[in-house]
Coordinates of C-alpha atoms in Angstrom, one line a residue:
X288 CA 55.1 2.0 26.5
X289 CA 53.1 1.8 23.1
X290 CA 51.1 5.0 22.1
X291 CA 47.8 4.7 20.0
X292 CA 46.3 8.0 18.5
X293 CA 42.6 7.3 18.5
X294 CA 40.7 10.0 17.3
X295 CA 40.7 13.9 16.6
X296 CA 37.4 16.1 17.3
X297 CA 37.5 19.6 17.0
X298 CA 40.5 20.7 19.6
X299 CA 40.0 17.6 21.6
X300 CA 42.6 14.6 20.7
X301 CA 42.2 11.1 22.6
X302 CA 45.0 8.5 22.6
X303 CA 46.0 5.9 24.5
X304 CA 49.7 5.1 26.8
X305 CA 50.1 1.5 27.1
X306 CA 52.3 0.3 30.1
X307 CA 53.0 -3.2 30.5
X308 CA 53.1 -5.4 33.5
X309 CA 56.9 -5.0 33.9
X310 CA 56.6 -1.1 33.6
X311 CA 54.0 -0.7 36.1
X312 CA 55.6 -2.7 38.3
X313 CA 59.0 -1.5 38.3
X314 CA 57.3 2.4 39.1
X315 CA 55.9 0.4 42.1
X316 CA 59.2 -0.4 43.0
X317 CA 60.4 3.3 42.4
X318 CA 57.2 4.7 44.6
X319 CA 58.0 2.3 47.2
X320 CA 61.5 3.4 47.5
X321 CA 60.5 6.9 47.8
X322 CA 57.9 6.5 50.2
X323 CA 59.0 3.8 52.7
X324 CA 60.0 5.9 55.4
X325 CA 56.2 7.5 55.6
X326 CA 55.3 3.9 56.8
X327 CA 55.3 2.2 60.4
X328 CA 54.6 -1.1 60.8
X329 CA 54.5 -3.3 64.4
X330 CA 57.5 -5.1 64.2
X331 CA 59.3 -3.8 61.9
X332 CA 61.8 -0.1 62.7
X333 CA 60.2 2.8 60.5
X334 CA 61.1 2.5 56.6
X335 CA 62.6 -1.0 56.9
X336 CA 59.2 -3.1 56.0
X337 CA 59.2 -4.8 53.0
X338 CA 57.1 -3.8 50.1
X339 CA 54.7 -6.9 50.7
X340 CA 54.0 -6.4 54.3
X341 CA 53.3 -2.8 53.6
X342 CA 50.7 -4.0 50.8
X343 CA 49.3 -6.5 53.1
X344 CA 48.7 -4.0 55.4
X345 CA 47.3 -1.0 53.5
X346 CA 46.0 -2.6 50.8
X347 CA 48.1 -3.6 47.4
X348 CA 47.2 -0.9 45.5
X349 CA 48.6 1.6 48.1
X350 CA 51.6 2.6 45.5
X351 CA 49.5 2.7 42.3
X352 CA 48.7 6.2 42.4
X353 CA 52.3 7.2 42.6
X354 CA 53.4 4.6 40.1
X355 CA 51.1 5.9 37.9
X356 CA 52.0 9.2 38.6
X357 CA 56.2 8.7 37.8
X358 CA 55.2 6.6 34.6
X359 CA 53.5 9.4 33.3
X360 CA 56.1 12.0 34.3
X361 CA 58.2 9.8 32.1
X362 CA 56.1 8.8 29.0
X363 CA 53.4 12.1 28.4
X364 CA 55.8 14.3 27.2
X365 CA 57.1 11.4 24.7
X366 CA 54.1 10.6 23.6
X367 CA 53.1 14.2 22.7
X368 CA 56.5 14.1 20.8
X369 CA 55.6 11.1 19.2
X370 CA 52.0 12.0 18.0
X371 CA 53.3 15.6 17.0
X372 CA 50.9 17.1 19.7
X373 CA 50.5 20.8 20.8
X374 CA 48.9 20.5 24.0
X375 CA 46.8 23.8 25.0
X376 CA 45.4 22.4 28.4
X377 CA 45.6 19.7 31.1
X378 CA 45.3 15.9 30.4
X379 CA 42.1 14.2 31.7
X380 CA 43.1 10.3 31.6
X381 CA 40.8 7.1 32.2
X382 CA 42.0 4.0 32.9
X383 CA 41.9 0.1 32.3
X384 CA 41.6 -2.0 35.8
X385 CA 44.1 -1.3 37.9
X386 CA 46.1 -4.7 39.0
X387 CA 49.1 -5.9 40.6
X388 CA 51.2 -8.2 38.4
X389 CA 49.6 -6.4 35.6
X390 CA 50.2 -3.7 32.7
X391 CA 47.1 -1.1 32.1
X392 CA 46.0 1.0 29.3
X393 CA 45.4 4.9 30.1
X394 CA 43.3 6.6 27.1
X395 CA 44.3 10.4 27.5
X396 CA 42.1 13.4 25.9
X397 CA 43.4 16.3 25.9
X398 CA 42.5 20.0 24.2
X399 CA 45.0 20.5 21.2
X400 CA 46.7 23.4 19.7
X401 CA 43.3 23.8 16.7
X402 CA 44.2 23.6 13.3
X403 CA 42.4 26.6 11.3
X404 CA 41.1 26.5 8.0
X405 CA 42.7 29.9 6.5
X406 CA 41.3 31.6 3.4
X407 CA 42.3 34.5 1.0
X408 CA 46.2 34.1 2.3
X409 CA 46.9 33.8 -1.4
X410 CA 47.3 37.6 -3.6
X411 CA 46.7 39.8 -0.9
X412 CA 47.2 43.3 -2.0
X413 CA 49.2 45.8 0.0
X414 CA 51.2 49.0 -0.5
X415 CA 55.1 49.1 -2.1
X416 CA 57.1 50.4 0.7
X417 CA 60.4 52.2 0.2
X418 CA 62.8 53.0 2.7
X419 CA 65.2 55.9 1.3
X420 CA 68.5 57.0 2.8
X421 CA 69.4 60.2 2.8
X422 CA 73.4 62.0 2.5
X423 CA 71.9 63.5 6.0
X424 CA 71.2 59.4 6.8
X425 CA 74.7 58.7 5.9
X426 CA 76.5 61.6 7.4
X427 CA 74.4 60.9 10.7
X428 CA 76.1 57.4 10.9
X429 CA 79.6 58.7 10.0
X430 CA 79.0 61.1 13.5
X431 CA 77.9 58.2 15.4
X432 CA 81.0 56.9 14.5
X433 CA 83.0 59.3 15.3
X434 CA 81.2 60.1 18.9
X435 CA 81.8 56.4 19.6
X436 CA 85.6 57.1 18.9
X437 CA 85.6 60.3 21.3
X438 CA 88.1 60.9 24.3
X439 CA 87.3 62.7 27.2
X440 CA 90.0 65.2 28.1
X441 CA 90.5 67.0 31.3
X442 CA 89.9 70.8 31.1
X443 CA 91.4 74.5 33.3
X444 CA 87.5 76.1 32.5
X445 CA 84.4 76.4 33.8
X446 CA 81.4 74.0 32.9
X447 CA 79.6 74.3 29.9
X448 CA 77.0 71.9 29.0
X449 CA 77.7 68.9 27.6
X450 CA 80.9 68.4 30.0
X451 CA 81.2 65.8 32.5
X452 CA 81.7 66.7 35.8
X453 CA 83.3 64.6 38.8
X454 CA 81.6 65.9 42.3
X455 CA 80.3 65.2 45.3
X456 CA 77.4 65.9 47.0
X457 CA 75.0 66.2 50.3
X458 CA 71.7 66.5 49.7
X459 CA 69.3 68.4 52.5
X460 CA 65.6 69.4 53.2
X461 CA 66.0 71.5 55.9
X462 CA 68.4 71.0 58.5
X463 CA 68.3 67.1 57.3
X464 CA 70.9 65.4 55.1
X465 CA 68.4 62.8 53.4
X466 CA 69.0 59.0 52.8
X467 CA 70.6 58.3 48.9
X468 CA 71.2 61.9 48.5
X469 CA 74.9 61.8 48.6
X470 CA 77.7 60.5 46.7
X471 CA 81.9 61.0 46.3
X472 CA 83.1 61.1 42.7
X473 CA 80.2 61.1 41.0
X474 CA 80.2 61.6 36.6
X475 CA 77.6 63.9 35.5
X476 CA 77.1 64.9 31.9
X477 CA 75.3 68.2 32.2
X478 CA 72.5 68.2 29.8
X479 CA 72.0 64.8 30.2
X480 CA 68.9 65.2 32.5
X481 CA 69.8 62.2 34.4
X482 CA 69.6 64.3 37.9
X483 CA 66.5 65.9 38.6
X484 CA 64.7 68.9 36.8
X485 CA 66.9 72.4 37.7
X486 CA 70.2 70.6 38.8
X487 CA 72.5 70.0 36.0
X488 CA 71.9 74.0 34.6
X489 CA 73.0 75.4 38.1
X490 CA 76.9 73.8 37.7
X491 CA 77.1 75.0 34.4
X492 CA 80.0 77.8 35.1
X493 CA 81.5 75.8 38.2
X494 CA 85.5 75.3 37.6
X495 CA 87.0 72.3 39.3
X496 CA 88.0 72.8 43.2
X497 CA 84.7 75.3 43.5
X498 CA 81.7 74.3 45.3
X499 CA 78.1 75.0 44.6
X500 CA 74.8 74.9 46.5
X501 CA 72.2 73.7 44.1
X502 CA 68.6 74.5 45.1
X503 CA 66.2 72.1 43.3
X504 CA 62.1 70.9 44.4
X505 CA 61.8 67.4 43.6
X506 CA 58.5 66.9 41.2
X507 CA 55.1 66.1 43.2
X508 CA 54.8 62.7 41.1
X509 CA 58.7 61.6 42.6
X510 CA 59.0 57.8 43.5
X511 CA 59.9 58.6 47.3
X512 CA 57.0 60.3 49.0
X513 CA 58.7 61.8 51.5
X514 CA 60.8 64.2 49.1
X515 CA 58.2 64.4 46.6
X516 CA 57.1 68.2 46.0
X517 CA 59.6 69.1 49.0
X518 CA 62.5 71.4 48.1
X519 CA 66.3 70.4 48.6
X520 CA 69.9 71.7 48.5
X521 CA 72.7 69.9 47.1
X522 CA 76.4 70.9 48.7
X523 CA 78.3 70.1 45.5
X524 CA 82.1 70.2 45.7
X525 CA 83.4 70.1 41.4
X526 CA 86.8 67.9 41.8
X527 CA 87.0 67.9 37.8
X528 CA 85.9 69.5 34.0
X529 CA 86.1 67.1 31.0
X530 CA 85.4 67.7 27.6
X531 CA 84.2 65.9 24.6
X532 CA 87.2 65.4 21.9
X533 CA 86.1 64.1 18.3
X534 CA 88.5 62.5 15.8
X535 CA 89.1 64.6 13.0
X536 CA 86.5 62.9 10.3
X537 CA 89.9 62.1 7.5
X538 CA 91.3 59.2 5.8
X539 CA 92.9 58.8 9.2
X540 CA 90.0 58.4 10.9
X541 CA 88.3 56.1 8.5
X542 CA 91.9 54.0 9.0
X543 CA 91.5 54.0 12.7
X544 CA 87.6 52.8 12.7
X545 CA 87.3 50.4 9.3
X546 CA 89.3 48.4 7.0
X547 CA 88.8 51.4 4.4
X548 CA 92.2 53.5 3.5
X549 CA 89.7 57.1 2.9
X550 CA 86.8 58.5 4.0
X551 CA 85.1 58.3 1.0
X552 CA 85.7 54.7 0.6
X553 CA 84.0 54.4 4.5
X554 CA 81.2 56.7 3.6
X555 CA 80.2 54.5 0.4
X556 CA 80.7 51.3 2.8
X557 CA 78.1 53.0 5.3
X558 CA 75.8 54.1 2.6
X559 CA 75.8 50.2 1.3
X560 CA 75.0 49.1 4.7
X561 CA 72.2 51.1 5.5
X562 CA 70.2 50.5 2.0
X563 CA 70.8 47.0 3.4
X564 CA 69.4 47.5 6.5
X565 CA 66.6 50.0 4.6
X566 CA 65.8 47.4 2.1
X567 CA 65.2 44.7 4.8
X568 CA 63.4 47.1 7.0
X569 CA 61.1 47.7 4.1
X570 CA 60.4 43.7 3.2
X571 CA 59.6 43.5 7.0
X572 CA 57.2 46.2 7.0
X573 CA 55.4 44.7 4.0
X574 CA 55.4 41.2 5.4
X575 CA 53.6 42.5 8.3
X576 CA 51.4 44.4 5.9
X577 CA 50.0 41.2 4.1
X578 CA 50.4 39.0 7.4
X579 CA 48.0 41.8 9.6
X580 CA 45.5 41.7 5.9
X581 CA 44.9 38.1 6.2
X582 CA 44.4 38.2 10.3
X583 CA 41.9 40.3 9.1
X584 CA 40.4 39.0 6.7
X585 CA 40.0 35.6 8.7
X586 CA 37.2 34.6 11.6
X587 CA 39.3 32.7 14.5
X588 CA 37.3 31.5 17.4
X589 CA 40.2 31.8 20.0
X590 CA 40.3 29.4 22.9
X591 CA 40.5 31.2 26.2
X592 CA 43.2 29.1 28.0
X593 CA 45.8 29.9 24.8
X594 CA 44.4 33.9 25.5
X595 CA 45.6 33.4 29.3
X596 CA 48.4 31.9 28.6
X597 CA 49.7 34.5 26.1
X598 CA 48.7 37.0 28.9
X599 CA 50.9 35.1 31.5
X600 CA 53.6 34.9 28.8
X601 CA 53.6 39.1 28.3
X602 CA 53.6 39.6 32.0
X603 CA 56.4 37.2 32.5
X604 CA 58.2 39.1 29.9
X605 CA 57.6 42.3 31.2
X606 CA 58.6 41.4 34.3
X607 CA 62.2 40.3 33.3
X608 CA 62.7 43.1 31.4
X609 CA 61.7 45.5 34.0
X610 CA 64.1 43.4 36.8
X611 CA 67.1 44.3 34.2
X612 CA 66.5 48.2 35.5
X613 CA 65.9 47.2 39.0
X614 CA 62.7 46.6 39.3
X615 CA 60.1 44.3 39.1
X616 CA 56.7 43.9 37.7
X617 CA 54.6 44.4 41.1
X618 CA 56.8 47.5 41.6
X619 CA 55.7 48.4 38.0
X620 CA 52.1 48.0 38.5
X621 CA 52.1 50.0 41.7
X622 CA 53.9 52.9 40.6
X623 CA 51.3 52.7 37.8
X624 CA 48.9 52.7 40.2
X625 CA 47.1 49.5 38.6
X626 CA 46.2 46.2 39.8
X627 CA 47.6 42.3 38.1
X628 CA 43.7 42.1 37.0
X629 CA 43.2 45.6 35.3
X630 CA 46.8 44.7 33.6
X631 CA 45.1 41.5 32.3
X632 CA 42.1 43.2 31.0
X633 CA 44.3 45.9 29.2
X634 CA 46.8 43.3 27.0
X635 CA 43.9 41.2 26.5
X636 CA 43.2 42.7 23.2
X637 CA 46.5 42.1 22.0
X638 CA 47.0 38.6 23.4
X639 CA 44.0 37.5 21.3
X640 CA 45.1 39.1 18.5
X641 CA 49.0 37.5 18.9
X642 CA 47.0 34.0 19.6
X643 CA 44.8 34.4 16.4
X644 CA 48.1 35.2 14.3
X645 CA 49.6 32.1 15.4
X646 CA 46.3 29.9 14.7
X647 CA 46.5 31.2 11.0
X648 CA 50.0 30.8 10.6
X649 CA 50.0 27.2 11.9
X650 CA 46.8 26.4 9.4
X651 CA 49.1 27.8 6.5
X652 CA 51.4 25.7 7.5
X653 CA 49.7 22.6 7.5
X654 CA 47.4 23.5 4.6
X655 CA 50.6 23.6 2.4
X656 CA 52.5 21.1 3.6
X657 CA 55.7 23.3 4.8
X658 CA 58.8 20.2 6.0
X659 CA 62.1 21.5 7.7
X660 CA 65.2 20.1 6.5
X661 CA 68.3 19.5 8.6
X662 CA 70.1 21.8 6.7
X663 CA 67.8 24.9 7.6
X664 CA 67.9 23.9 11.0
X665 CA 71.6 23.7 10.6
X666 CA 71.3 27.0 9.7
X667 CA 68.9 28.5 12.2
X668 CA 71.5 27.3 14.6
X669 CA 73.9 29.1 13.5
X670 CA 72.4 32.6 13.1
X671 CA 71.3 32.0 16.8
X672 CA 74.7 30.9 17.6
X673 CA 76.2 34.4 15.7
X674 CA 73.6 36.2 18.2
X675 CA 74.4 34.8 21.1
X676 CA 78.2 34.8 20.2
X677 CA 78.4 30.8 20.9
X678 CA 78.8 28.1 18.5
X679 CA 76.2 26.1 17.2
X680 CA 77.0 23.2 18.3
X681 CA 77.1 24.9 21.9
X682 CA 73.3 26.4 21.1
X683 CA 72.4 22.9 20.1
X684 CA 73.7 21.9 23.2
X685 CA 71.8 24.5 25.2
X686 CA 67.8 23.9 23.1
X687 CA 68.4 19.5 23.8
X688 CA 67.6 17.5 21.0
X689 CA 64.5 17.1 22.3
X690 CA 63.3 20.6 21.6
X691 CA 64.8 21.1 18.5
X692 CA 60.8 20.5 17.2
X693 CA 60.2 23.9 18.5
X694 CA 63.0 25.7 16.5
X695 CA 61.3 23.6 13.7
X696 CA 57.5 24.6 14.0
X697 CA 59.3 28.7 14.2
X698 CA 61.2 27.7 10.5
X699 CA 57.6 26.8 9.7
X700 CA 56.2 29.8 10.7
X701 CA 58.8 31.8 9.3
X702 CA 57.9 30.1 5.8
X703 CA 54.0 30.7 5.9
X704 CA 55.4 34.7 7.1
X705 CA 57.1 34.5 3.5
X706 CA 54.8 32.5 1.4
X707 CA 52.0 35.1 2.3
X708 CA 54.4 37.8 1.3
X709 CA 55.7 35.5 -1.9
X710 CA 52.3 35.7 -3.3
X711 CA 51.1 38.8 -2.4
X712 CA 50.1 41.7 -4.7
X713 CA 52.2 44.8 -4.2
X714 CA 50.9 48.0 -5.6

């Protein structure tokens, strides 16, 4: 195949695919293959005609269509590569005479990622911003810490909140023990308000080998209707009391949980690491600062499809993230009580305005120039590969060759983030 780029107006780029005889008819070849067995001809047991009797009979361009259709499922893609296209839309194609013995010519438009002319992303002025931490901020983090490092220990008392229980239950409204209302050697924190509204307080004072009726009214708005606003009463039977242990917060401690030898030495580690993580916070929120001025400051007609796109895109996201806590996003939308359309409608906004970001980051990007080298790419790779705890040659593995453009075009975007931030005014 030999691609030709032809011409570029507005959105709309036309080029041409050029197949030659051999190509075309080798995909006739592969299209009568696949469809022989569709085809009964007298004289001949079903899918055992030859290609040439099953021509002469339906006509000899009776596998073009499919021909044409594998030889493009082959060679678009490729050609997009080739040309450094960003398709936004479906192909329309024409075509050159279609013949048997014959190559053909296909001359493809298709709408195009636009390229925007962007103005004023150079000395944008925005505000200095400085993330402080605190002793509290530090001392906060040393607690985390040591609550990571707690043991639970069993205890001869009653309940008191913040102890986990182990119990079981029966739930009942009325005379009726209710479907998912009961469980064996179940872990409750009490005070974590994980059960519903009224439950956890009432085993605050239970001892283990006691049992407890809990009388609790599930809230009106509850996700199964027919216990929603209905009172219920828990038989609870306490099997176990265990309380939260902290380390001691000494040099031991710091031994146990870090490389440090003293407390102090882990403290002024911790400090170091959240100025870090302060300092970077702050760059970021500055970066998006100058980045949200020139959105701004910048008119972007926005083509429609890339809007609907970007709204399938948030609503595919949304529903993955909603199946990780077991459910899903049509579940979502009727709890909600909202429709796929009024969804649309309310993320439009902000679809347009993620769609117009990415049109001005892709015009910096070409209006100065920006190349990826191997070695950033090298190194992409392996920040990826330190988050997904793989090697980089596996994540390489994973994104194919073939797509390594895209990791590419986000290095580029990454460098028009900073070169707006580079050459911005900070007050």
């Amino acid at each position: 195949m030999k691609t030709t780029f032809i011409s570029r107006e507005k959105n709309d780029v036309k080029f041409s695919m050029e197949f030659t005889a051999e190509e075309f008819d080798n995909a006739q070849i592969k299209a009568y293959q696949a469809a022989k067995n569709q085809f009964e001809i007298p004289g001949f047991r079903k899918g055992k005609a030859p290609r040439s009797i099953i021509e002469k009979h339906y006509g000899e361009g009776i596998f073009f269509e499919d021909a044409i259709d594998e030889l493009f499922k082959e060679n678009y893609v490729k050609a997009l590569a080739e040309l450094d296209l960003e398709v936004i839309d479906s192909p329309a194609a024409e075509f050159t005479q279609l013949k048997k013995g014959e190559g053909f010519t296909a001359t493809i438009t298709v709408a195009c990622f636009p390229i925007v002319e962007v103005k004023d992303y150079k000395g944008v002025e925005i505000e200095k911003v400085v993330n402080e931490v605190k002793d509290e901020d530090v001392e906060n983090e040393i607690k985390s810490m040591q609550k990571r490092n707690a043991r639970m220990v069993i205890v001869e008392r009653p309940a008191q909140d913040g102890d986990t229980v182990l119990f079981d239950y029966a739930g009942f409204v009325g005379e009726e023990q209710f479907e998912g209302g009961t469980a064996q050697k179940q872990e409750l924190v009490l005070g974590s308000g994980m059960f519903i509204p009224g439950f956890e307080e009432q085993l605050i004072g239970v001892s283990a080998g006691e049992k407890k009726d809990v009388v609790v009214t599930f809230p009106e708005e509850y996700h199964a209707p027919e216990l929603a606003g209905k009172e219920a009463v828990f038989h609870c039977e306490v099997h176990e009391v265990k309380e939260e242990q902290l380390p001691e917060l000494d040099d031991e401690f710091a031994k146990d949980v870090s490389e440090f030898d003293t407390l102090e030495e882990l403290k002024t580690s911790t400090r170091e690491r959240l100025e870090s993580y302060a300092k970077a916070g702050a760059e970021s929120q500055m970066k998006d600062a100058a980045l949200g001025k020139v959105v701004e400051a910048n008119e972007v007609e926005v083509p429609r499809i890339m809007v609907e796109d970007e709204i399938d895109r948030m609503m595919q996201e949304l529903d993955q993230q909603l199946r990780y806590q077991g459910m899903n996003l049509d579940m979502y939308l009727g709890y909600m009580q909202k429709d796929a359309a009024g969804f649309r409608e309310e993320v439009r906004e902000d679809a347009e305005k993620s769609v117009k970001t990415r049109l001005i980051l892709n015009g910096i990007v070409e209006a100065e120039k920006f190349e990826v080298s191997a070695e950033e790419v090298e190194e992409e790779l392996k920040v990826m590969a330190i988050q997904y705890q793989m090697t980089a040659d596996k994540v390489r593995e994973l994104i194919g060759e073939d797509n390594l453009k895209y990791l590419e075009k986000d290095i580029k975007t990454k460098k028009a983030v900073d070169f707006i931030y580079d050459n911005a005014v900070i007050k």
